XYZ file of C-alpha atoms in Angstrom:
62
model
C 0.000 0.000 0.000
C 2.778 2.441 0.905
C 4.765 1.767 -2.268
C 1.644 2.208 -4.398
C 0.887 5.549 -2.699
C 4.477 6.742 -3.217
C 4.359 5.776 -6.888
C 1.057 7.604 -7.322
C 2.440 10.746 -5.658
C 5.593 10.497 -7.792
C 3.620 10.090 -11.016
C 1.385 13.067 -10.155
C 4.465 15.182 -9.398
C 6.067 14.144 -12.693
C 2.880 15.015 -14.583
C 2.811 18.465 -12.961
C 6.458 19.057 -13.918
C 5.809 17.756 -17.446
C 2.760 19.973 -18.004
C 4.517 23.042 -16.606
C 7.466 22.417 -18.944
C 5.117 22.082 -21.912
C 3.285 25.251 -20.889
C 6.589 27.136 -20.588
C 7.728 25.920 -24.008
C 4.410 26.933 -25.572
C 4.653 30.406 -24.021
C 8.175 30.844 -25.398
C 7.093 29.567 -28.829
C 4.165 32.006 -29.026
C 6.406 34.883 -27.888
C 8.802 33.912 -30.688
C 5.939 33.849 -33.207
C 4.669 37.246 -32.090
C 8.153 38.761 -32.396
C 8.442 37.338 -35.921
C 5.047 38.805 -36.846
C 6.094 42.189 -35.409
C 9.235 42.104 -37.569
C 7.128 41.326 -40.653
C 4.705 44.130 -39.771
C 7.602 46.594 -39.542
C 9.011 45.399 -42.882
C 5.601 45.642 -44.594
C 4.976 49.086 -43.094
C 8.302 50.437 -44.349
C 7.837 48.843 -47.766
C 4.381 50.386 -48.182
C 5.680 53.741 -46.935
C 8.548 53.617 -49.441
C 6.141 52.609 -52.219
C 3.769 55.473 -51.396
C 6.635 57.958 -51.296
C 7.996 56.739 -54.623
C 4.508 56.966 -56.201
C 4.177 60.519 -54.879
C 7.652 61.289 -56.186
C 6.763 59.994 -59.667
C 3.513 62.006 -59.700
C 5.322 65.129 -58.511
C 8.022 65.045 -61.171
C 5.745 64.273 -64.125
C-alpha cells in the first residue's frame, strides 16, 4: 500500500512538472511567433511607406 501511494504521488508530481514544462515551451514559442510577426509588420509598413513615397515622387516630377 505504501509503495503504491508513493508511486502515485511520484507520477502526479512528474505530470505536474511535465505539463509546466510544456506550458513554458508553448509560451516561449508564441512569444517567438509574435516577435516574428512584429518584424514582418515593420518590414511591410516600411515597404508600403517607401512605395507610397515613390509613387508621390513619380507624380510630382511628371
